[in-house]
Amino acid sequence: MVQNTPYTYTNGLVNLEEGHISREIFVNEAIYQQEQEQVFTRAWLFVGHESQIPQPGDYFNSCMGEESVILCRDRAGEIHVFLNSCRHRGMKVCRYDAGNTPVFTCPYHGWSFATDGKLVGVPFFKEAYHEQLDKSQWGLIEVAQLYNYKGMIWATWDPTAPPFPEYLGEFSLFLDLCIDAWDGREGCTKVLGGVQKWLIPCNWKFPAENFSGDSYHNISHRSVDMVGIGPGGTGRRDRRELNMSRRLHVSFPERGHQTGVYVLPKDELPPASYQESSIVAEYFRHCEAERHRRKKEWGRLIGSPGEIFPSTALLPRQPRSIAVWHPRGPHQTEVWRWYLVDQDAPQEVQDYLRAYYMRYSGPGGMTEQDDMENWNYAHAASRGTIARRYPYNYAQGLGYEVRDFSYQGLPIPGVVTDLTESKSSEDNLRNFYRRWAAFMDAKSWDELTTWRQGAQSDKGSNLRLAYGNTANGNT
Ligand code: FES
Ligand code: FE
């Protein structure tokens, strides 16, 4: 059963049958520490993009949860992710954001590590260590598994975690809307400019649940819509291709990933919305038509924000970007934001998108500021002794999710809520916390996998069907 998960996490702190979640999971120090162990050491986390390290010796200083890690390419061209902590006394061996180096030399006592992680230099190796230090045992700590998904580098510390494609499952359909080129070619994207990084005073799960599909907070962005900073200069929610589509939430209870998506009617080409310059408009018109041709019926999908469990958010429609919510204690989150562009996009398109991304997203972007205001104040107002006695409400749309949804011949995988009529649902948010609770309770990946299989075999059994007892959308 999807709703009646056995994982309610420690005396019902996460109660998904009624849609109540305790504020403690956002503000409690002990729960935060447990979360680091149970979630962040076991899940697959996004580390960076291979376009950030194109040459041997290139590195990018990244994070996995609280851990500082180095994403680098060794002399042979192989990609690695290492813990950025010297094996001698823990000093960061790399303190720059990015660069190129033959070795990482620790600034404390001078041990040096090659870009394949091997310990290659130890001061006074002969005199002080009498050549008895076994250097082969003291290289940099490397992640247990690494996966290059169309240029995105993912990693996990857990050797027992399923391989990344299995962890991702059918959600690849939605990740591809973000990472494939705009004309539908596989991969072929690169990071545009640097990575935006900023701190916000709230728990990391506030942005994670919001990007999972908080379709209820339109009021927060009302001023942005009125200003009309959308790609067409006409606001961002009145674009024709979105108005004529089905608007869905899609979630995968067995994995914890979820997203919004729009589905165009059959044989409908999305009209391009970009009109600021003729080159930009022509580029996107051409790409939309090509994407439709390459992806065939799947070209009818138009991406909307989503979340890969636990902490990687996707924005597959312009602004096309990836966000990671790095926890920095229960009361603070460090946000990192990568912006993507087609590798071979004309300079005019890249310049246009750079300006658009900056005014729309990130710490200075008009839209993101609205969201941060909400998360920061909500967190602060939930920390008090009285406030934390009262749970949040996640009951919206409870029981109205469906399996086996299709729209005009296009079958949508996962669990779906059709928002075209119901306008909003907290189904995707519940899905995020269902998986979070499973991670917090499960002792091993074996247990997480067993639960996943159980969720799959209970396909739709406890779901009340919407729209006159049919699982299909109006066709
Ligand atoms: Fe790195 Fe001592 S801490 S060499
Ligand atoms: Fe928002």
XYZ file of N, CA, C and O and ligand atoms in Angstrom, residues 210-211 217 220-221 236-237 367 370-371 375, ligand 2:
45
model
N 9.526 21.923 -1.322
C 8.954 22.923 -2.229
C 9.199 22.538 -3.688
O 8.290 22.587 -4.523
N 10.431 22.119 -3.987
C 10.740 21.739 -5.366
C 10.189 20.360 -5.716
O 10.141 19.992 -6.888
N 1.721 27.320 -3.838
C 2.257 28.599 -3.354
C 2.304 29.677 -4.441
O 3.097 30.625 -4.334
N 2.648 33.341 -3.585
C 3.937 33.911 -3.211
C 4.614 34.607 -4.381
O 5.433 35.496 -4.187
N 4.308 34.169 -5.600
C 4.992 34.715 -6.782
C 4.100 35.680 -7.570
O 4.383 35.983 -8.728
N 5.021 34.227 -16.342
C 5.486 32.875 -16.560
C 4.391 31.828 -16.463
O 4.631 30.667 -16.660
N 3.171 32.215 -16.117
C 2.154 31.187 -15.992
C 1.046 31.321 -17.031
O 0.054 30.630 -16.959
N 12.254 35.434 -8.426
C 11.378 34.330 -8.021
C 11.889 33.638 -6.763
O 11.138 33.372 -5.827
N 11.239 35.200 -3.319
C 9.913 34.964 -2.729
C 9.926 33.682 -1.897
O 9.407 33.640 -0.778
N 10.502 32.627 -2.470
C 10.499 31.326 -1.799
C 11.306 31.364 -0.511
O 10.877 30.862 0.525
N 10.440 30.186 3.418
C 11.122 29.110 4.154
C 11.804 29.647 5.417
O 11.750 29.028 6.474
Fe 8.433 29.099 -5.750
